[in-house]
Short mmCIF file of C-alpha atoms in Angstrom, two decimals:
data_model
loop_
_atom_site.label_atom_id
_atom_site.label_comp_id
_atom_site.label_asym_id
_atom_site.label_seq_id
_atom_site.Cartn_x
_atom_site.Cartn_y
_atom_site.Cartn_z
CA UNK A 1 -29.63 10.33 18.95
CA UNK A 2 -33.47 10.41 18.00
CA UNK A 3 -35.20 9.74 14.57
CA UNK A 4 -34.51 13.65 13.38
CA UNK A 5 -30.94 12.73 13.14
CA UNK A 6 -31.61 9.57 10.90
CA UNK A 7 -34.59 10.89 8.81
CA UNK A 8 -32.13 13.73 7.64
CA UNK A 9 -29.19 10.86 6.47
CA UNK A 10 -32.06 9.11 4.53
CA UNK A 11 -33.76 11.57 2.94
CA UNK A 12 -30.36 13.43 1.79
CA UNK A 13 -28.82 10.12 0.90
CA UNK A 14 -32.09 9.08 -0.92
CA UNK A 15 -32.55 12.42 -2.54
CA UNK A 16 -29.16 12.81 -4.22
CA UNK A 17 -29.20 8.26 -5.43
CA UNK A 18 -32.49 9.56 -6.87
CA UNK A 19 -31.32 12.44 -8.82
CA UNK A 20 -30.56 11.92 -12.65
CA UNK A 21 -27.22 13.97 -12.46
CA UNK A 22 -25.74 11.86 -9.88
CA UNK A 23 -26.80 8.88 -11.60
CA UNK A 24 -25.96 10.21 -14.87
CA UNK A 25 -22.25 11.46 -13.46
CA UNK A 26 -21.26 8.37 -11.71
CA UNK A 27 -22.46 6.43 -14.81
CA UNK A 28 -20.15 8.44 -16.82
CA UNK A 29 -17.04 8.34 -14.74
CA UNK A 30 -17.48 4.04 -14.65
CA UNK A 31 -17.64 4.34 -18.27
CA UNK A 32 -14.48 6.31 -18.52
CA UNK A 33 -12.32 4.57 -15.62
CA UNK A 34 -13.39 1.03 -17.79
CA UNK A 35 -12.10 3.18 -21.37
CA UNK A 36 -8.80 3.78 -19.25
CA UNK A 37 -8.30 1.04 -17.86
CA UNK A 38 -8.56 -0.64 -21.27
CA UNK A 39 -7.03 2.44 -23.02
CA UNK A 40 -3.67 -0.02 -23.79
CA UNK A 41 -5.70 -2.65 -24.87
CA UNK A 42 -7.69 -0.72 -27.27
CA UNK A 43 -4.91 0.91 -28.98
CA UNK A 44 -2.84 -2.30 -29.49
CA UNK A 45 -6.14 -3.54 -31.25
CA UNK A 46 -6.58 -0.50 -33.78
CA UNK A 47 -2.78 -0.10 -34.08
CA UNK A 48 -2.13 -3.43 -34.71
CA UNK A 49 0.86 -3.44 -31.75
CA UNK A 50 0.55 -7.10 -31.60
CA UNK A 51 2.19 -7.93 -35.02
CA UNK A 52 5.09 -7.40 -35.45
CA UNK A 53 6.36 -3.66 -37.32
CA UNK A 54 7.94 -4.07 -41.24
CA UNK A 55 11.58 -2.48 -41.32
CA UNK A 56 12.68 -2.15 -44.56
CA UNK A 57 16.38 -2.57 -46.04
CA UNK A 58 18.72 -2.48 -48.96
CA UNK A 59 18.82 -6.45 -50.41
CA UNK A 60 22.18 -5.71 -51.59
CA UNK A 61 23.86 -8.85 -54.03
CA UNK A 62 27.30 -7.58 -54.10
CA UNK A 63 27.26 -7.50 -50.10
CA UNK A 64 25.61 -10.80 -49.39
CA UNK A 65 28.79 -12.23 -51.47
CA UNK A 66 31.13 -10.40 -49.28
CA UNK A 67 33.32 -12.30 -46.72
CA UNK A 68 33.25 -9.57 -44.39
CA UNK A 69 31.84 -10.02 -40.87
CA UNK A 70 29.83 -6.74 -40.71
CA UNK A 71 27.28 -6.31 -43.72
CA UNK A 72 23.51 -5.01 -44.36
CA UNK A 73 22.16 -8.09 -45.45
CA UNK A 74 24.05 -10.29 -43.25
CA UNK A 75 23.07 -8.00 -40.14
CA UNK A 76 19.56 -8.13 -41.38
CA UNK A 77 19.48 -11.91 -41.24
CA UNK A 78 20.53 -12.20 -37.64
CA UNK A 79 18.56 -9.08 -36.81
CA UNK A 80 15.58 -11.41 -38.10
CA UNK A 81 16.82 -14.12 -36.60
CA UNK A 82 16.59 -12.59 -32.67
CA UNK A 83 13.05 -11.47 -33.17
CA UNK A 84 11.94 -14.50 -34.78
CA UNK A 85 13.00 -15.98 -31.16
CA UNK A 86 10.73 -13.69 -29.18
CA UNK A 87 7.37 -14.89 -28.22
CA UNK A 88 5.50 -12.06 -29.72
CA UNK A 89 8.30 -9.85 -32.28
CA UNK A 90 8.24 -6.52 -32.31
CA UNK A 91 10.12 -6.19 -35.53
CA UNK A 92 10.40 -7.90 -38.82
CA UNK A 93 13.13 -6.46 -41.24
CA UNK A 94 11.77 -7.10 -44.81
CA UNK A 95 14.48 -6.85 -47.86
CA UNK A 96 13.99 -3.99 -50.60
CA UNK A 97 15.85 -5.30 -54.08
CA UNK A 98 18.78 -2.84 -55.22
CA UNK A 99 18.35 -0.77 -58.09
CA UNK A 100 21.22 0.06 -58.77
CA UNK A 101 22.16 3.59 -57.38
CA UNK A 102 22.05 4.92 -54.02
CA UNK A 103 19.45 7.83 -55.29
CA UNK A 104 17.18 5.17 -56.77
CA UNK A 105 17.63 2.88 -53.76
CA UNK A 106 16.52 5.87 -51.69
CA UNK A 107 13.50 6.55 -53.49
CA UNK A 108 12.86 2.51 -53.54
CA UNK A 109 12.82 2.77 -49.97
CA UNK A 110 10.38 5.94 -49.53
CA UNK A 111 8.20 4.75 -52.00
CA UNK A 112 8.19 1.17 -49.66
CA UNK A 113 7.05 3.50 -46.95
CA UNK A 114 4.12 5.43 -49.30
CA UNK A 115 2.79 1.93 -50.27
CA UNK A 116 2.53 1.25 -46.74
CA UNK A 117 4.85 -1.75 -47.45
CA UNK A 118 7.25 -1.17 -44.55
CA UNK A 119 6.31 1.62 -41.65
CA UNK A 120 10.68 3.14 -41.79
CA UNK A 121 13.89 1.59 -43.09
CA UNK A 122 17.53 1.22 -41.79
CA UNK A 123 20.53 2.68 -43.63
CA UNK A 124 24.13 1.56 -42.90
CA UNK A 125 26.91 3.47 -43.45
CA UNK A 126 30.55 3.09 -42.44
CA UNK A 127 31.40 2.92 -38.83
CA UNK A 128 33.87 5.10 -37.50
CA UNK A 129 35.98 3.11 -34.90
CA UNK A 130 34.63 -0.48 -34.74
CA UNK A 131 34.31 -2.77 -37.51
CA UNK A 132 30.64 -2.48 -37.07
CA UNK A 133 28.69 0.08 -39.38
CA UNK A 134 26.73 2.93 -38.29
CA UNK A 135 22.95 2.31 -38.69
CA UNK A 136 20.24 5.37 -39.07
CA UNK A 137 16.66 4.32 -38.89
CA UNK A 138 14.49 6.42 -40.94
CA UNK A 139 10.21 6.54 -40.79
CA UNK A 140 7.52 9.42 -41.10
CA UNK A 141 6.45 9.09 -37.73
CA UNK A 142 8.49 11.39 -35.22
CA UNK A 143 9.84 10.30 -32.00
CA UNK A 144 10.08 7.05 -32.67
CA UNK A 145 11.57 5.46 -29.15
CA UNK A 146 10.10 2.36 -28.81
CA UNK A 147 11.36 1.24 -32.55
CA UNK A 148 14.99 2.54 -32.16
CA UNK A 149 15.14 1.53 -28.70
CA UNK A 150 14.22 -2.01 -30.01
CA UNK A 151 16.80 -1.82 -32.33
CA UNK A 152 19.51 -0.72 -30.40
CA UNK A 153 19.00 -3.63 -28.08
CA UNK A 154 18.68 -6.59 -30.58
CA UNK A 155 22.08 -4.79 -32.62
CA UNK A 156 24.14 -5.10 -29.40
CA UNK A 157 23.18 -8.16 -29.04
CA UNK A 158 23.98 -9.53 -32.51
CA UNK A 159 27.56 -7.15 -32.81
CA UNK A 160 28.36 -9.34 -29.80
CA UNK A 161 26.98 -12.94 -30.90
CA UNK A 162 28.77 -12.23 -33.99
CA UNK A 163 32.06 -11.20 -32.12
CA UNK A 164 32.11 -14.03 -29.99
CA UNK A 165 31.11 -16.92 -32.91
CA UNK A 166 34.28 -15.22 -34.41
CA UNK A 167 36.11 -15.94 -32.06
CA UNK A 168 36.02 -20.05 -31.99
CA UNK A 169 34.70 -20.18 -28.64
CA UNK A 170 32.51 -23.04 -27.67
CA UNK A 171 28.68 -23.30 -27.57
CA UNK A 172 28.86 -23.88 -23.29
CA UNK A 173 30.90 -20.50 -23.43
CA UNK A 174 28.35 -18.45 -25.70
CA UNK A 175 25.65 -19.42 -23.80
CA UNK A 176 27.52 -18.23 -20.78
CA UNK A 177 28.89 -15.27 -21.84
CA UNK A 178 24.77 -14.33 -23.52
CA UNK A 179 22.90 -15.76 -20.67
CA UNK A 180 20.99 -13.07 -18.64
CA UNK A 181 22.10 -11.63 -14.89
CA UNK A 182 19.03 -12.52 -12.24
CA UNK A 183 18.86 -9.37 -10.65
CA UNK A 184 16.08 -9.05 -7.30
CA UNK A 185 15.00 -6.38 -5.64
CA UNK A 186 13.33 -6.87 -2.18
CA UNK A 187 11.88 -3.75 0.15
CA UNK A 188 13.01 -4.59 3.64
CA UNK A 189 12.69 -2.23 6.87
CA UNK A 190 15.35 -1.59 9.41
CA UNK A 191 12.94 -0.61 12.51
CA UNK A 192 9.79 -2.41 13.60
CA UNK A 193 7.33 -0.08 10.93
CA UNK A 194 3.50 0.17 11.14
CA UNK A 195 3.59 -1.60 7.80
CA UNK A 196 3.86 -5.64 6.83
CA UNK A 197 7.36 -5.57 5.09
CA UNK A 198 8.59 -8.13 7.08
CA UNK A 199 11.55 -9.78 5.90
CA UNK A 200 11.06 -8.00 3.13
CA UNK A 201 8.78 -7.45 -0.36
CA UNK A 202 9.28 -8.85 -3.52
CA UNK A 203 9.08 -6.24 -6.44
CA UNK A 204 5.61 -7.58 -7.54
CA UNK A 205 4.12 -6.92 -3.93
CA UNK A 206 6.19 -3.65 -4.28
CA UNK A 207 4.35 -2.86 -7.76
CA UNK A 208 1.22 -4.07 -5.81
CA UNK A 209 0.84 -1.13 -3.16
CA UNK A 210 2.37 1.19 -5.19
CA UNK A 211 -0.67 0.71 -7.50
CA UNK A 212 -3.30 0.36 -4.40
CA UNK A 213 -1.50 3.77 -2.95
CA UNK A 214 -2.06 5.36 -6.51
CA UNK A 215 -5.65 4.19 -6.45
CA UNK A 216 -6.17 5.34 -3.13
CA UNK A 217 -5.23 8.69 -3.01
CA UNK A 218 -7.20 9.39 -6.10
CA UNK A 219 -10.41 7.82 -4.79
CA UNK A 220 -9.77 9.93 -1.93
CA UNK A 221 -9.39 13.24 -3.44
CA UNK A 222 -12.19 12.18 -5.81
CA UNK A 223 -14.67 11.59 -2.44
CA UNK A 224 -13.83 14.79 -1.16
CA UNK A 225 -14.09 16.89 -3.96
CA UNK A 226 -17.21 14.98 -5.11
CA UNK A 227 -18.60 14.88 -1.40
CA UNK A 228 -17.79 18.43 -0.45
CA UNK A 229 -19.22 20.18 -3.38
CA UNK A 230 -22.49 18.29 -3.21
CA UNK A 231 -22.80 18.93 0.94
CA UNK A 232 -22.34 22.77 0.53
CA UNK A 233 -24.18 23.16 -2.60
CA UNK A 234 -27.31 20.99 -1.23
CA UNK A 235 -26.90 23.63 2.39
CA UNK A 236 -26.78 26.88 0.04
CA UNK A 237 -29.37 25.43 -2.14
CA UNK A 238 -32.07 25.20 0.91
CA UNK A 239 -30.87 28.72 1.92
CA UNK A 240 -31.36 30.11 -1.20
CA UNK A 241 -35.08 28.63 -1.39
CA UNK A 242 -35.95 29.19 1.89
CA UNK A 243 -36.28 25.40 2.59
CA UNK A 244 -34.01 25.70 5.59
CA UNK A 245 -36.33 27.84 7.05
CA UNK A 246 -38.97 25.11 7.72
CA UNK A 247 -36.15 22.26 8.00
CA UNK A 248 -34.78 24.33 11.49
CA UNK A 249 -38.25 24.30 13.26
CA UNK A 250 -38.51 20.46 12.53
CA UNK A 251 -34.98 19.76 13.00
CA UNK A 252 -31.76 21.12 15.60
CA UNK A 253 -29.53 22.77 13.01
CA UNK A 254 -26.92 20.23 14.47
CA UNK A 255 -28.42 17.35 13.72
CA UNK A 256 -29.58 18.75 10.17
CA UNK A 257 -25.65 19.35 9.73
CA UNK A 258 -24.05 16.37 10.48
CA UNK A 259 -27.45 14.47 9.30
CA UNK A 260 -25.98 15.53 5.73
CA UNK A 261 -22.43 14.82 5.96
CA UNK A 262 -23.35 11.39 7.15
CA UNK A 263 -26.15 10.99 4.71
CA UNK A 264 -23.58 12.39 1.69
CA UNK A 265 -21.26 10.08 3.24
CA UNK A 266 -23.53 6.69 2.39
CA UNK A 267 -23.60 8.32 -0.80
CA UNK A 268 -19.72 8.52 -1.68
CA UNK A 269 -19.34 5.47 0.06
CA UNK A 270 -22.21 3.47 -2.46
CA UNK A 271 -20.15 5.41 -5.38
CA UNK A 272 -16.54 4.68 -4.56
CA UNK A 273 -17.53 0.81 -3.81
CA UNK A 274 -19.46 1.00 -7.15
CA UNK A 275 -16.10 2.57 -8.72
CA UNK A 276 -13.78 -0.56 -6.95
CA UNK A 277 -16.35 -3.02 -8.59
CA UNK A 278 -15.35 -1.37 -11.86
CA UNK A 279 -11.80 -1.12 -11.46
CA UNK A 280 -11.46 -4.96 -10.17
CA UNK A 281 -14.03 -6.67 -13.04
CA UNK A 282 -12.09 -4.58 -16.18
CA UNK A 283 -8.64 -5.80 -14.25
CA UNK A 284 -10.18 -9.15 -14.14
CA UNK A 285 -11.11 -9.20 -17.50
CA UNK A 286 -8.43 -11.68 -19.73
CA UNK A 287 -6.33 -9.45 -21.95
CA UNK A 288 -5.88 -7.23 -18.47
CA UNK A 289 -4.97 -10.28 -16.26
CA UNK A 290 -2.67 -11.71 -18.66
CA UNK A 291 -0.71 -8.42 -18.73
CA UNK A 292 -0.82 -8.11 -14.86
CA UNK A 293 -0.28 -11.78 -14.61
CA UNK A 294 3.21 -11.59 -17.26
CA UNK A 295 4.66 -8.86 -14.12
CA UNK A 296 3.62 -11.13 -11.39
CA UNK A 297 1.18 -8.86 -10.23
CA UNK A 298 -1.93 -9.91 -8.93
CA UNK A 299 -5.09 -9.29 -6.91
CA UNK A 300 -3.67 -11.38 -4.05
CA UNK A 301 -0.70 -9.82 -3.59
CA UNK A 302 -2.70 -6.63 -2.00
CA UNK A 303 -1.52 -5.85 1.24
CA UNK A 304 -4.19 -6.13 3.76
CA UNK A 305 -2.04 -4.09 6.47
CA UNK A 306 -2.02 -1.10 3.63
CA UNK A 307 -5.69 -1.36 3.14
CA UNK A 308 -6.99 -1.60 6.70
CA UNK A 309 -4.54 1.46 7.46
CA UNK A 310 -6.28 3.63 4.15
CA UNK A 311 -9.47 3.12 4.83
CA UNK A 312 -8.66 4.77 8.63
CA UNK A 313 -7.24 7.98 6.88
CA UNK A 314 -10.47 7.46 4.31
CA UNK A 315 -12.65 7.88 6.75
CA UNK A 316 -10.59 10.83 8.75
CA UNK A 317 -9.91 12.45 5.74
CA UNK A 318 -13.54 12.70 4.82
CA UNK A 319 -14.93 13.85 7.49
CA UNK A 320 -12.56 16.37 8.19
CA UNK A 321 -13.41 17.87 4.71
CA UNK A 322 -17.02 17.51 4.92
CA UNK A 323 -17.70 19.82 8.10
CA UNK A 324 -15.31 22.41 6.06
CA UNK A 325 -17.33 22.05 2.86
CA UNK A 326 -20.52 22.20 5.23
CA UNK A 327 -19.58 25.47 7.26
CA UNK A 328 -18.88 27.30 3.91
CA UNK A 329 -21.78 26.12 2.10
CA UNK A 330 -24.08 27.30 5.06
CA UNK A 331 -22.34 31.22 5.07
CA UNK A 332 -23.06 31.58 1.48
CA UNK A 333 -26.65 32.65 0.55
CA UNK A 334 -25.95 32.05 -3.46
CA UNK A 335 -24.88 29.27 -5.20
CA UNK A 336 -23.29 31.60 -8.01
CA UNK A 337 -20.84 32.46 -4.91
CA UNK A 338 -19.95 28.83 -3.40
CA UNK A 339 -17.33 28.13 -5.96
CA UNK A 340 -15.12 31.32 -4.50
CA UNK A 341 -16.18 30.28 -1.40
CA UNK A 342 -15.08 26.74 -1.32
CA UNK A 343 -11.82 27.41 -2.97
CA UNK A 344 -9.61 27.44 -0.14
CA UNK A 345 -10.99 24.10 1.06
CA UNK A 346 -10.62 22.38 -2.40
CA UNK A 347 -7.28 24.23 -2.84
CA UNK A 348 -5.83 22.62 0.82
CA UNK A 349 -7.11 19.12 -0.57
CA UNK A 350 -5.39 19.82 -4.43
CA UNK A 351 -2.28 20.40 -2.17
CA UNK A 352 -2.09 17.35 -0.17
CA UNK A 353 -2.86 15.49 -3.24
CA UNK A 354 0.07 16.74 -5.36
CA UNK A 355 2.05 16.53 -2.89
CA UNK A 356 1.92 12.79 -2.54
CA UNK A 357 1.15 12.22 -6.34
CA UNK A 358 4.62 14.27 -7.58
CA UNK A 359 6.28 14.14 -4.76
CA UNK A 360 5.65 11.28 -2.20
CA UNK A 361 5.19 8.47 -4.96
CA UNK A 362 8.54 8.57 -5.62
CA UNK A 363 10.30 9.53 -2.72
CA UNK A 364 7.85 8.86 0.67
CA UNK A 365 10.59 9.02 2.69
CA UNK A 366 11.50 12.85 2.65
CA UNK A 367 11.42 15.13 4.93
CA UNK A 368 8.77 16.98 2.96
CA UNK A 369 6.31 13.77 3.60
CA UNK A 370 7.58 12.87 7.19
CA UNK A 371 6.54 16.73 7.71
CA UNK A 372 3.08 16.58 5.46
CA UNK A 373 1.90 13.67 8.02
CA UNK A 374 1.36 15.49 10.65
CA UNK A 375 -0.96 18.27 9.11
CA UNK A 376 -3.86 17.05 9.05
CA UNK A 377 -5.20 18.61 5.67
CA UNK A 378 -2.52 16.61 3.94
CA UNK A 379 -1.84 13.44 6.27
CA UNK A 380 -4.48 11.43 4.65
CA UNK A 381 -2.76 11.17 1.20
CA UNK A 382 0.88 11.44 2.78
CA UNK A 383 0.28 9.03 5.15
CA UNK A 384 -1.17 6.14 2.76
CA UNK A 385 1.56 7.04 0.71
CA UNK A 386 4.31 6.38 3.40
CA UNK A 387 2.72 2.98 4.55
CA UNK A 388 2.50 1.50 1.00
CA UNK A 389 5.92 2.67 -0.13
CA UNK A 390 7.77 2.53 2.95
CA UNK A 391 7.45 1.64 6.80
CA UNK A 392 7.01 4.60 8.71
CA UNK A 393 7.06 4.11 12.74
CA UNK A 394 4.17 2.73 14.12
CA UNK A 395 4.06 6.03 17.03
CA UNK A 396 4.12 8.12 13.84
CA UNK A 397 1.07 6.84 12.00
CA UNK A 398 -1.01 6.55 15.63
CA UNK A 399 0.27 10.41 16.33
CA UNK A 400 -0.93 11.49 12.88
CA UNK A 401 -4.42 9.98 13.30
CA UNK A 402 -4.78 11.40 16.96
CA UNK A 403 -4.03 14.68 15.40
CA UNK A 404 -6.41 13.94 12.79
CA UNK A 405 -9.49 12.99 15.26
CA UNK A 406 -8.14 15.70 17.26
CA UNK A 407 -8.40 18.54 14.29
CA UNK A 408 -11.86 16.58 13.09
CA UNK A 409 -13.39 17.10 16.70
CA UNK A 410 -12.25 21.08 16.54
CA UNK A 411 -13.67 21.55 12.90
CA UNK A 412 -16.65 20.14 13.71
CA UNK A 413 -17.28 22.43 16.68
CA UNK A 414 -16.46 25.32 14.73
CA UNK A 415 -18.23 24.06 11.71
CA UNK A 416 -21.39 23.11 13.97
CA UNK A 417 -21.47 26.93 15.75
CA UNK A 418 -21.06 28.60 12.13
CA UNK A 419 -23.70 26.10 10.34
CA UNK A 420 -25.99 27.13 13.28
CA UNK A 421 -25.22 31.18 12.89
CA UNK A 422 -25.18 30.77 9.30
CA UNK A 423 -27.88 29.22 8.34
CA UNK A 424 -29.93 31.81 8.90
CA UNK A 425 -28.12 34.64 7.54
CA UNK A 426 -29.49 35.92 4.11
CA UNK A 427 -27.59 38.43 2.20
CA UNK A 428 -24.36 39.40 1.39
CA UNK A 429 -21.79 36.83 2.33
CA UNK A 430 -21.50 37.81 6.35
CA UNK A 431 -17.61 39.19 7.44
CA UNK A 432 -15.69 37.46 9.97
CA UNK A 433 -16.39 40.27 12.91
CA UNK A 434 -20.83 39.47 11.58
CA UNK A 435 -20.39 35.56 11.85
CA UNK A 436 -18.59 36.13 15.17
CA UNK A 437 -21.32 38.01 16.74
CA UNK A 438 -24.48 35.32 15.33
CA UNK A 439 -21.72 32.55 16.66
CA UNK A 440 -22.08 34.33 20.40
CA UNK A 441 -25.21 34.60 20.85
CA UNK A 442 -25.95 31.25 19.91
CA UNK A 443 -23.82 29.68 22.84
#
């Protein structure tokens, strides 16, 4: 392969680094993967997640004299007393004094709420069956799930401390009866897989690759779309100016082809390892690996198996894509007509990719995915998404990247005999039966 071939890759790779809207776009997206990575972060700090949340209740005197089991202020006080045992409580029940009737204790309560004194308040009311009363919880906000889920938990759990502390039993038996069940889960494989399970995966590996597999298959589908766009619009481009014109006496039109896809390919390449750098310094970063760390997840625990598999399909994937992208963008004479142009291409890589997103994430061993990983439009992101979540056969995953090299090496022959009939042909986008003809007599 002469210099023509390498002269193309650098000046298309050095062309588009150069350019202020590639710069300016891959700028923008590392600003906005480090916003979401932080996103949780950043809303705990303005919504003030890590203190604890004011519930309010009726301080009632008649019922904190009351020798029954079951009563507001006595439920409040334990209720207090199992958050106050958490390392960071999510809920702190604060007492609103009685005044006296149950429409002025209502309006007590809401005006609690307006002064921004207490964000909701609890209400108990008779229980119907058990002994214990019915509780409503009652804020402005709607929805709110994480408070009454929070409070159904910690009011099960004090109905049945103060059950069992009724009941005489010792301190060895309470702490029995209230300790915890260790429950384990562990991935194991039943044949001899293409994967590393082993003797099995703990659930933090198992959180691992699913989060590398999620990562994955969107840098993927982000390097092709990003890839494929800029390779046919940079080919329709030079048509439309005529620069292709002078490029084809200096350069064999196969040679200028895959000169770009490989040059466009440094490119991608340069901007999905700037993207990992981002991802891996904002999960680095303290409040991040503290939450990461609290799951057991870490860094470390990436499967290296997984990763030397993905970056396989990567590559495939790509380049199957690219001499697509390329063949399109050098039929179309306009760049006001590559976007209808490319749509079937970008519409067979949307598929694959919510296929495995909705579908394969949470099932990657249906038939749907065992099917999807042998078409090689969709096998990239089904079968990353098979080898992280489950063990697939090692013949499978070799059969689905021979079919892959095998459809890469037929698309690029048919890509390179249409780049080198198309490039040439000005116009009106050329029909099948025209493009046929230009690819015969260039044999």
């Amino acid at each position: 392969m002469n210099s023509s071939f390498w002269t193309v890759v650098g000046f298309t790779a050095k062309n588009k680094i150069r350019g202020k809207a590639f710069l300016i776009t891959t700028l923008i997206i590392a600003v906005i993967m480090s916003i979401v990575i932080n996103l949780p972060y950043l809303i705990s700090q303005f919504s003030g997640e890590g203190k604890p949340k004011p519930i309010g209740y009726l301080n009632s005197q008649s019922e904190s004299l009351s020798s029954q089991l079951f009563t507001s202020t006595r439920i409040a006080s334990m209720l207090n007393d199992y958050y106050a045992k958490q390392e960071k409580p999510e809920l702190k029940l604060v007492p609103i004094e009685d005044a006296g009737s149950a429409d002025a204790n209502e309006k007590a309560l809401k005006q609690a709420v307006a002064d921004d004194v207490i964000d909701g308040y609890i209400e108990f009311s008779p229980g119907k069956e058990s002994g214990f009363p019915a509780i409503t919880y009652k804020s402005e906000s709607l929805m709110e799930s994480k408070v009454s889920s929070s409070l159904s938990t910690a009011l099960q759990v004090v109905k049945m401390e103060a059950v069992i502390g009724g009941g005489g039993l010792s301190e060895e038996v309470k702490a029995l009866l209230t300790k915890p069940i260790e429950l384990d889960t562990v991935q194991i494989s039943t044949v001899e897989g293409a994967g590393s399970i082993g003797q099995g995966k703990t659930k933090e590996q198992q959180g691992m690759d699913f989060g590398t597999v999620y990562v994955i298959i969107i840098m993927l589908f982000m390097s092709i779309m990003i890839s494929g766009q800029m390779i046919a619009s940079e080919i329709t481009a030079e048509k439309s100016s005529r620069v292709m014109e002078i490029l084809i006496t200096s350069v064999a039109p196969l040679k200028a082809m895959f000169g770009k896809i490989f040059g466009m390919f440094l490119v991608v390449l340069l901007q999905m390892a700037l993207y990992v750098v981002v991802i891996i310094v904002n999960m680095t970063l303290p409040h991040n690996s503290d939450k990461l760390g609290d799951l057991g997840i870490s860094l470390s625990n990436i499967d290296p198996v997984l990763v030397t598999y993905a970056l396989v399909f990567f590559l495939t994937g790509y380049f199957l894509f690219a001499t697509l992208f390329a063949a399109v963008g050098s039929i179309v004479s306009r760049t006001e007509d590559l976007g209808q142009a490319v749509l079937p291409i970008t519409m067979l890589s949307l598929a694959g990719f919510y296929i495995c997103i909705f579908g394969g994430m949470n099932n990657p061993g249906s038939m749907l995915m065992k099917i999807c990983s042998f078409i090689p439009f969709f096998s990239p992101y089904a079968m990353v998404s098979r080898l992280g979540l489950s063990d697939p056969p090692l013949w499978q995953v070799w059969l689905s990247i021979l079919i892959l090299l095998a459809t890469i090496l037929a698309s690029g022959w048919l890509s390179a005999k249409i780049y080198r009939a198309g490039v040439l042909m000005y116009g009106k986008k050329p029909s099948l039966k025209e493009l046929g003809k230009a690819m015969r007599a260039y044999k």
